[in-house]
PDB file of C-alpha atoms in Angstrom:
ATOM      1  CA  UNK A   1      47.020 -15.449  -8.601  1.00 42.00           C
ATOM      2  CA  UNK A   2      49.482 -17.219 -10.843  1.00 44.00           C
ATOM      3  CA  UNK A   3      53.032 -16.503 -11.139  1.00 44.00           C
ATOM      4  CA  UNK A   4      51.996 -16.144 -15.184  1.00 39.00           C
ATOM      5  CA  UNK A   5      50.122 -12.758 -13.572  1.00 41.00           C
ATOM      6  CA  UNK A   6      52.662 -11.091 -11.901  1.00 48.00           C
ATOM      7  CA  UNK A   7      51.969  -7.321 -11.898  1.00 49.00           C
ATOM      8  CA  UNK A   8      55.415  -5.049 -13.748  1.00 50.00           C
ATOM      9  CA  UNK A   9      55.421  -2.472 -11.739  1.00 59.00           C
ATOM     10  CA  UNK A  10      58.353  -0.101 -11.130  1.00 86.00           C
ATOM     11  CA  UNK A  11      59.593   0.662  -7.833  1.00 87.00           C
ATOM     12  CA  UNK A  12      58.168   3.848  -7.367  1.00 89.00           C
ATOM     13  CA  UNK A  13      54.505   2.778  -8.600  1.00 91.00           C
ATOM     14  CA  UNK A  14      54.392  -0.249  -5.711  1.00 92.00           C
ATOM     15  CA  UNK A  15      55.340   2.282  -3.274  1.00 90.00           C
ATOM     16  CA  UNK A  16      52.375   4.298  -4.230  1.00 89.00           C
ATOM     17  CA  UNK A  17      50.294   1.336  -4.533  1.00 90.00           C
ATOM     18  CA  UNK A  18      51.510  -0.669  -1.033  1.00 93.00           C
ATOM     19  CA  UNK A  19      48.382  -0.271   1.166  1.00 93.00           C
ATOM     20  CA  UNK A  20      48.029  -2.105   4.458  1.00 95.00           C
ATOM     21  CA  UNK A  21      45.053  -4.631   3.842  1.00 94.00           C
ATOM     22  CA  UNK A  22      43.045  -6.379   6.498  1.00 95.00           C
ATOM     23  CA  UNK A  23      40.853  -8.477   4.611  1.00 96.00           C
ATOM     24  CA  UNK A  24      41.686 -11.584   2.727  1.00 97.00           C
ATOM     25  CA  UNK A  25      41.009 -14.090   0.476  1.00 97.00           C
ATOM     26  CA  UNK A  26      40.687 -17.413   2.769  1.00 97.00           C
ATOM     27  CA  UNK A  27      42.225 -20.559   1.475  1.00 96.00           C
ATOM     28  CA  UNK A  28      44.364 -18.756  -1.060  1.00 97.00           C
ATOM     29  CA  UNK A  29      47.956 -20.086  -1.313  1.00 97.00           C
ATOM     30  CA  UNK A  30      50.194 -18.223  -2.370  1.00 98.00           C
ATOM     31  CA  UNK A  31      52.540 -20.785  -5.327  1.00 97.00           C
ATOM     32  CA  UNK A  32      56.022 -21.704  -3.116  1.00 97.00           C
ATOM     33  CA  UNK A  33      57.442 -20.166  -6.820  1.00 98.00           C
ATOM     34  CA  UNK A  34      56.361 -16.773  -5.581  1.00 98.00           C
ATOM     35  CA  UNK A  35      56.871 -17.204  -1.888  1.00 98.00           C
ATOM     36  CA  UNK A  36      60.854 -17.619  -2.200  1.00 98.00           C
ATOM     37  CA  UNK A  37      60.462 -14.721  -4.838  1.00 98.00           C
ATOM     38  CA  UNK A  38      59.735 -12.517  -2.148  1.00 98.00           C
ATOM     39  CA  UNK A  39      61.733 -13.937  -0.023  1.00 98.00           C
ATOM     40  CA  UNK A  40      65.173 -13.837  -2.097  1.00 98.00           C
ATOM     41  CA  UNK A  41      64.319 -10.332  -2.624  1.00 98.00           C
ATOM     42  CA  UNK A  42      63.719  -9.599   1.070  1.00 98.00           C
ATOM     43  CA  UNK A  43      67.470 -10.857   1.980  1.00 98.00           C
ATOM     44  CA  UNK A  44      68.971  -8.494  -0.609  1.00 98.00           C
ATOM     45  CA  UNK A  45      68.118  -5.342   2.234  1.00 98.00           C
ATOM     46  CA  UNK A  46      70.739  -4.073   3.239  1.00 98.00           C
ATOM     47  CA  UNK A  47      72.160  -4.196   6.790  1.00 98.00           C
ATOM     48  CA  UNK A  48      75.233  -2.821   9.247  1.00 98.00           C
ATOM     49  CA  UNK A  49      78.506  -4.245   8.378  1.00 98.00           C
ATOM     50  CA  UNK A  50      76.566  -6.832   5.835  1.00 98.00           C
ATOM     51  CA  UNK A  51      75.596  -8.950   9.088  1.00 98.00           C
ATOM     52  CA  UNK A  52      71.738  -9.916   7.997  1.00 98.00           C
ATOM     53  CA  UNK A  53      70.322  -9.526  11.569  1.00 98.00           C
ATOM     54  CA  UNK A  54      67.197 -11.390  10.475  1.00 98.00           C
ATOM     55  CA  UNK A  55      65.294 -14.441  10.547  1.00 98.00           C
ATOM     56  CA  UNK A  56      61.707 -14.923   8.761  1.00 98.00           C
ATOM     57  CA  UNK A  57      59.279 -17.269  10.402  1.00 98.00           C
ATOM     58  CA  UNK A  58      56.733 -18.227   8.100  1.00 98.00           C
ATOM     59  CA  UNK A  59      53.747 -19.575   9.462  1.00 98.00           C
ATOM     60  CA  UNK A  60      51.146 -21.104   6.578  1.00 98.00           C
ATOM     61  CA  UNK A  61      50.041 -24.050   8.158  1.00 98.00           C
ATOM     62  CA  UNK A  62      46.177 -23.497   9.536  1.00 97.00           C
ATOM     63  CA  UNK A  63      46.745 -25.031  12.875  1.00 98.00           C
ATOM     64  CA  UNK A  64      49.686 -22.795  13.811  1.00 98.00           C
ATOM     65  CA  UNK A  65      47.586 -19.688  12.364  1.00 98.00           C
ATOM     66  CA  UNK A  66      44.936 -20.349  14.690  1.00 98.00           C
ATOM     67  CA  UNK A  67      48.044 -20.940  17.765  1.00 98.00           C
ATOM     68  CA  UNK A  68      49.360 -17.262  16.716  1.00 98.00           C
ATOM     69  CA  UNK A  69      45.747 -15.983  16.193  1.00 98.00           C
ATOM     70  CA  UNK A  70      45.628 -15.141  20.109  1.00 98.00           C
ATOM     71  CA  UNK A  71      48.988 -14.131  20.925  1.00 98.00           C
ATOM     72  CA  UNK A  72      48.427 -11.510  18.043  1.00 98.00           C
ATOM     73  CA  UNK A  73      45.104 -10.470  19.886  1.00 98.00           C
ATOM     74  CA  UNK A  74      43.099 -12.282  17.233  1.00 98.00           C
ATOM     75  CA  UNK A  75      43.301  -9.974  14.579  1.00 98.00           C
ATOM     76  CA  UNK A  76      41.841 -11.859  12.057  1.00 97.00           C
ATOM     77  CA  UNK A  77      44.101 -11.163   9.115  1.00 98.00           C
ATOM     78  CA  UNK A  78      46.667 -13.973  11.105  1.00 98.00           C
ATOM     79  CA  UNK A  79      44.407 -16.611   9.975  1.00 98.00           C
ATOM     80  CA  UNK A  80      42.446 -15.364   6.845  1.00 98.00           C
ATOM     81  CA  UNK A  81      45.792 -14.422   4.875  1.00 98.00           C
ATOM     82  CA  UNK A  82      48.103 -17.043   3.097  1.00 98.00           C
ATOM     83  CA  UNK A  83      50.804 -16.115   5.609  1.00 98.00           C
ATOM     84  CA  UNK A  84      52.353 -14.553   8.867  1.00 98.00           C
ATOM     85  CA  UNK A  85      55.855 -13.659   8.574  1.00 98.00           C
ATOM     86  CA  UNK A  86      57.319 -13.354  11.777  1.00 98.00           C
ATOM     87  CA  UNK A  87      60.145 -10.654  11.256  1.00 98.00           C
ATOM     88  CA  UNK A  88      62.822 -11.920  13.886  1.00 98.00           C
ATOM     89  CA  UNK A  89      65.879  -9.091  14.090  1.00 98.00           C
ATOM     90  CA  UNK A  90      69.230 -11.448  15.288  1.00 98.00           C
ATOM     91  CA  UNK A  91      70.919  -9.893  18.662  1.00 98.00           C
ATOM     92  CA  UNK A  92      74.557 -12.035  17.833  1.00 98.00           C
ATOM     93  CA  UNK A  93      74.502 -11.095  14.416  1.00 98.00           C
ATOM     94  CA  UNK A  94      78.036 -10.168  15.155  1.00 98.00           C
ATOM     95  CA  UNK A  95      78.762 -14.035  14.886  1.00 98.00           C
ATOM     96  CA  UNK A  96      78.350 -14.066  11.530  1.00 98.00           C
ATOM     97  CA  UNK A  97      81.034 -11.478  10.368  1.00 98.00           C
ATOM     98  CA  UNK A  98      84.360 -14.056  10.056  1.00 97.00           C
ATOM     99  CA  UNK A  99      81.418 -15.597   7.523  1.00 97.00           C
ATOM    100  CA  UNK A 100      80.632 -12.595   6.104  1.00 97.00           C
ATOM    101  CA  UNK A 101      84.212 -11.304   5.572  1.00 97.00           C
ATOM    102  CA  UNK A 102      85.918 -14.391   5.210  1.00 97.00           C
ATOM    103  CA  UNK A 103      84.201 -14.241   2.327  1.00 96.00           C
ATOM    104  CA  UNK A 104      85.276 -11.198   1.149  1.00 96.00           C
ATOM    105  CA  UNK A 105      89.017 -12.037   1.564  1.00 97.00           C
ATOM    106  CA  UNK A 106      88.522 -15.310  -0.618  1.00 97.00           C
ATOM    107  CA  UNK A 107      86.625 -13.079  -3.098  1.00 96.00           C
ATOM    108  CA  UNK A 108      89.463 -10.501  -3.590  1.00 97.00           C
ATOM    109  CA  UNK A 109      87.339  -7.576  -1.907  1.00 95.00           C
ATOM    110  CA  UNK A 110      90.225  -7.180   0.833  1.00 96.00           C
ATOM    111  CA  UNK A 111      93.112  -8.597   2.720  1.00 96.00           C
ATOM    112  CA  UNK A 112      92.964 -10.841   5.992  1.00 97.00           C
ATOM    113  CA  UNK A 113      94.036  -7.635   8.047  1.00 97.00           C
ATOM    114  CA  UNK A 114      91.469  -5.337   6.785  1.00 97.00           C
ATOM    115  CA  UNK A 115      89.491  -8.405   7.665  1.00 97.00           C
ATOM    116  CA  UNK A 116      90.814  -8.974  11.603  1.00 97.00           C
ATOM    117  CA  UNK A 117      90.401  -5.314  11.885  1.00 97.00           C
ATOM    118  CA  UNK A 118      86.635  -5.250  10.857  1.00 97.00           C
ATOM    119  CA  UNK A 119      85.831  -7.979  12.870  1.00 98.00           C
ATOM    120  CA  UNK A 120      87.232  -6.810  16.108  1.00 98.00           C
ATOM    121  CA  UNK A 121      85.419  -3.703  15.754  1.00 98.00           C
ATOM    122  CA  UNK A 122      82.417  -5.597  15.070  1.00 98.00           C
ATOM    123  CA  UNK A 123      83.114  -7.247  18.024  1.00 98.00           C
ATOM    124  CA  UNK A 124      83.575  -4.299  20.330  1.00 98.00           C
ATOM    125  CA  UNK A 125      80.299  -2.840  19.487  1.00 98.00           C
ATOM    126  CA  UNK A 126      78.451  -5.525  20.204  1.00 98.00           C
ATOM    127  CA  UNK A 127      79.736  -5.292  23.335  1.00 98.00           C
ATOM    128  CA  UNK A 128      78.437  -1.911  24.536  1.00 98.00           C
ATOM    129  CA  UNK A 129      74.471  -1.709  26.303  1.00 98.00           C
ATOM    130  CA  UNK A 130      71.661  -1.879  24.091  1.00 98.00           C
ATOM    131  CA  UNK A 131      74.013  -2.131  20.752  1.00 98.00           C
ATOM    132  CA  UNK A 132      72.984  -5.593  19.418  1.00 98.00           C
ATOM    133  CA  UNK A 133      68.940  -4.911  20.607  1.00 98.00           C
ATOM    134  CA  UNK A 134      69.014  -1.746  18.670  1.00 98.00           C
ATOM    135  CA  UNK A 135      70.906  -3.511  15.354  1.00 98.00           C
ATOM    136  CA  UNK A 136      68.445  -6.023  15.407  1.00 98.00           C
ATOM    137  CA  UNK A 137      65.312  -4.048  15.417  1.00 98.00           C
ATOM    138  CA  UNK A 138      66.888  -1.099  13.136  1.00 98.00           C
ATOM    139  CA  UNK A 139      68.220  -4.065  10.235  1.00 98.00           C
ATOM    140  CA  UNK A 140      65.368  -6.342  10.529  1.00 98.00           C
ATOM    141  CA  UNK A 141      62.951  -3.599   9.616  1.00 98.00           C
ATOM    142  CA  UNK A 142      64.534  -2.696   6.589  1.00 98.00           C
ATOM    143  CA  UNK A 143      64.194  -6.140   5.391  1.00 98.00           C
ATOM    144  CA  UNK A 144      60.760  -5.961   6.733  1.00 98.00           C
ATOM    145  CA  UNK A 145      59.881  -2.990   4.273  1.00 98.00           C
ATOM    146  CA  UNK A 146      61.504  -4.937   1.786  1.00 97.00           C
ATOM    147  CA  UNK A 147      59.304  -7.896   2.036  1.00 98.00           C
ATOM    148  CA  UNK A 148      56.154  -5.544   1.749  1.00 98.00           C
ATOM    149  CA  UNK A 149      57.330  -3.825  -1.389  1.00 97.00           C
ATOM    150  CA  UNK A 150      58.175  -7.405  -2.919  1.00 97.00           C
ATOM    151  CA  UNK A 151      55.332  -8.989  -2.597  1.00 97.00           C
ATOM    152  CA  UNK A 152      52.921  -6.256  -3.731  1.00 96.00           C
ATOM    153  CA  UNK A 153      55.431  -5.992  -7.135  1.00 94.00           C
ATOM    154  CA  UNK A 154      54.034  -9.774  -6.945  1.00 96.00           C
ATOM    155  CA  UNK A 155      50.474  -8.818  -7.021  1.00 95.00           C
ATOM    156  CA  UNK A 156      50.456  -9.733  -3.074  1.00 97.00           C
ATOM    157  CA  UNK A 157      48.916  -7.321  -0.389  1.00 97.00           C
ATOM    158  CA  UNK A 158      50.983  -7.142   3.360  1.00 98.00           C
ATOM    159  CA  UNK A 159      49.876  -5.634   6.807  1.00 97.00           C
ATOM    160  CA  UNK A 160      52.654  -4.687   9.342  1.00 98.00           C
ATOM    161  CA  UNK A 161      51.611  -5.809  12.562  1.00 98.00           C
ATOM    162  CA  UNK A 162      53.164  -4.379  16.023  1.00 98.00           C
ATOM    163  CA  UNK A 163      50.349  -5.589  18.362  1.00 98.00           C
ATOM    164  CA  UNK A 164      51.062  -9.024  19.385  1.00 98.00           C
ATOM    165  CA  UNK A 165      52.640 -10.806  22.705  1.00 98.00           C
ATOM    166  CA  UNK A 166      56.144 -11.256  22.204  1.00 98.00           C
ATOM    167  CA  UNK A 167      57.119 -13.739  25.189  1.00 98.00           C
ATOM    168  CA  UNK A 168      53.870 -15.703  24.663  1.00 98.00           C
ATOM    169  CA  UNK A 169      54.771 -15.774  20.360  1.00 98.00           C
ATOM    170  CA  UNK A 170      58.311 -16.839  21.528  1.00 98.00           C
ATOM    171  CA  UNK A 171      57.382 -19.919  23.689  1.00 98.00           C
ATOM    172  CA  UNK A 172      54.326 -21.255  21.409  1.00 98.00           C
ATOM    173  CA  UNK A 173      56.664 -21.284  18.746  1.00 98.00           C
ATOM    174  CA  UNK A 174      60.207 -22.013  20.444  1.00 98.00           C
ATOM    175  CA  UNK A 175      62.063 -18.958  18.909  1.00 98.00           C
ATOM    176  CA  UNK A 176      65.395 -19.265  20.259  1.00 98.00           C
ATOM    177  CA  UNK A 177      66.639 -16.421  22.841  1.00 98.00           C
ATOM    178  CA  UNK A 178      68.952 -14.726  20.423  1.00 98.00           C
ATOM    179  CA  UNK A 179      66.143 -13.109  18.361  1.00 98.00           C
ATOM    180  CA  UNK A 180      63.811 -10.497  19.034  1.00 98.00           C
ATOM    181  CA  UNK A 181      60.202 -10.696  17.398  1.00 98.00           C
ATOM    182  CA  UNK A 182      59.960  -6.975  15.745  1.00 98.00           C
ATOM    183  CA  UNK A 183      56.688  -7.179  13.779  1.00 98.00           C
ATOM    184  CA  UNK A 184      54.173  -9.939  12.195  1.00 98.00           C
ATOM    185  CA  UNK A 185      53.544  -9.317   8.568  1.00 98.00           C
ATOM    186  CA  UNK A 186      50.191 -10.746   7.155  1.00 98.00           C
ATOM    187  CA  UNK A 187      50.767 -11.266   3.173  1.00 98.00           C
ATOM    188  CA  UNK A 188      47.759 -13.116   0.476  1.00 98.00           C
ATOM    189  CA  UNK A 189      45.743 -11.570  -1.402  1.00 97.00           C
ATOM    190  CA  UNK A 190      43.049  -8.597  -1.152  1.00 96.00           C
ATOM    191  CA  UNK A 191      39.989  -9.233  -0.196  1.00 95.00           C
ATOM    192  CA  UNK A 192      38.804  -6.256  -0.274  1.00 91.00           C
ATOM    193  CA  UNK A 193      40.784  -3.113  -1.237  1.00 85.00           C
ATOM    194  CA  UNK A 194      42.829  -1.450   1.376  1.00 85.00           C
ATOM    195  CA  UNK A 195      41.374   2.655   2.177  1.00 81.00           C
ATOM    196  CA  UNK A 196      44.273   5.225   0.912  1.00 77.00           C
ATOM    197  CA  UNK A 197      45.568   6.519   4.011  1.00 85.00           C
ATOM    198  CA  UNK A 198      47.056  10.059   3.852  1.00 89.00           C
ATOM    199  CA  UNK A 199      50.198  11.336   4.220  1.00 91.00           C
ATOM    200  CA  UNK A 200      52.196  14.806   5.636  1.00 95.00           C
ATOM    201  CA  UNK A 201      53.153  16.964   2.334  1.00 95.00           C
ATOM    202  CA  UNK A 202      56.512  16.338   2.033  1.00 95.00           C
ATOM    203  CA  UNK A 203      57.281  20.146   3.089  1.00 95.00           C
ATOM    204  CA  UNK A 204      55.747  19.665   6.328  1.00 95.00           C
ATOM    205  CA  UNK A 205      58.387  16.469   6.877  1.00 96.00           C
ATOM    206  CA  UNK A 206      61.393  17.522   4.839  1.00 97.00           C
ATOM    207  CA  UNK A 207      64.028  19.538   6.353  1.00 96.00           C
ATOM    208  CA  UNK A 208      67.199  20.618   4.448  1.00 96.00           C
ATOM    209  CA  UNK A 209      70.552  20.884   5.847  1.00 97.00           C
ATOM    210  CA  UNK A 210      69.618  21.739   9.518  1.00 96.00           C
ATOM    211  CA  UNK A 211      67.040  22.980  11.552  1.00 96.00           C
TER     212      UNK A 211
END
């Protein structure tokens, strides 16, 4: 598929349409034009405190599919699709706020004090058990959803994977100890439609105001 094809969907039709697919064309390459698409529109997720507590591995060379093809317990998707995106959520994310708001002083957005202020408490959160594990996983994700819903307004299919070995994907492919390996996402295109899956009514999940 071209980038002249691109599918115009809105956002709620690609929601409706996103499927998890398992099958896929072999061989197909998705056009790097396309690819950083996605991408760009993966980093505009939001996140805590505007840190970005991600990292995207993208693995499209055949040799390293077949080297991640095992450590995701050979699901076969890892090697049939265009690519495996390795959704990495960033433990020290809080390193990059005197970036993130030095920036926004030198834009006008606020003063150096308001800055100081944020990143202290930044700072102090990080510091408490479990904090920067759970930030990670909880901001990476949302990018993660992000990516799925971005390539399939490409005309791309995705499958979330949670079934892999994380200390085995982190030494084959030398993923340095300040990120955690949340999911693999499989993205190319369809070889074979994905099955609707069903869903709760949304009065059986929807609660309003309090239990």
């Amino acid at each position: 598929m071209s980038t002249q094809v691109e599918q115009k969907l809105d956002v709620l039709e690609v929601m409706k349409e996103r499927h998890s697919v398992r099958k896929y064309e072999k061989g197909f390459k998705i056009p790097d034009e396309d690819m950083n698409d996605i991408l760009n529109a993966t980093i505009e997720a939001p996140s805590s405190w505007n840190l970005q507590h991600w990292k995207f591995l993208v693995i499209e060379n055949d040799e390293k599919k077949e080297k991640l093809l095992p450590i995701a317990f050979n699901q076969k998707q890892v090697v049939d699709s265009s690519a495996t995106i390795v959704i990495l959520g960033d433990t020290e994310a809080n390193l990059h706020a005197e970036e993130v708001y030095g920036q926004a002083v030198e834009n006008g957005f606020m003063d150096n004090a308001v800055k100081e202020t944020l990143v202290s408490q930044i700072n102090g959160a990080y510091e408490r058990e479990g904090f920067a594990y759970s930030e990670a996983v909880k901001n990476s994700s949302l990018a993660a959803m992000q990516l799925m819903l971005a390539a399939k307004a490409k005309g791309y299919d995705t499958i979330p994977m949670g079934g892999f070995n994380p200390q085995a994907l982190i030494n084959e492919f030398n993923i340095p100890s300040r990120y955690v390996p949340v999911m693999l996402i499989s993205v190319g295109k369809a070889a074979a439609e994905a099955h609707a899956s069903a869903r709760f009514p949304v009065e059986r999940v929807v609660i309003k105001d309090s239990f």
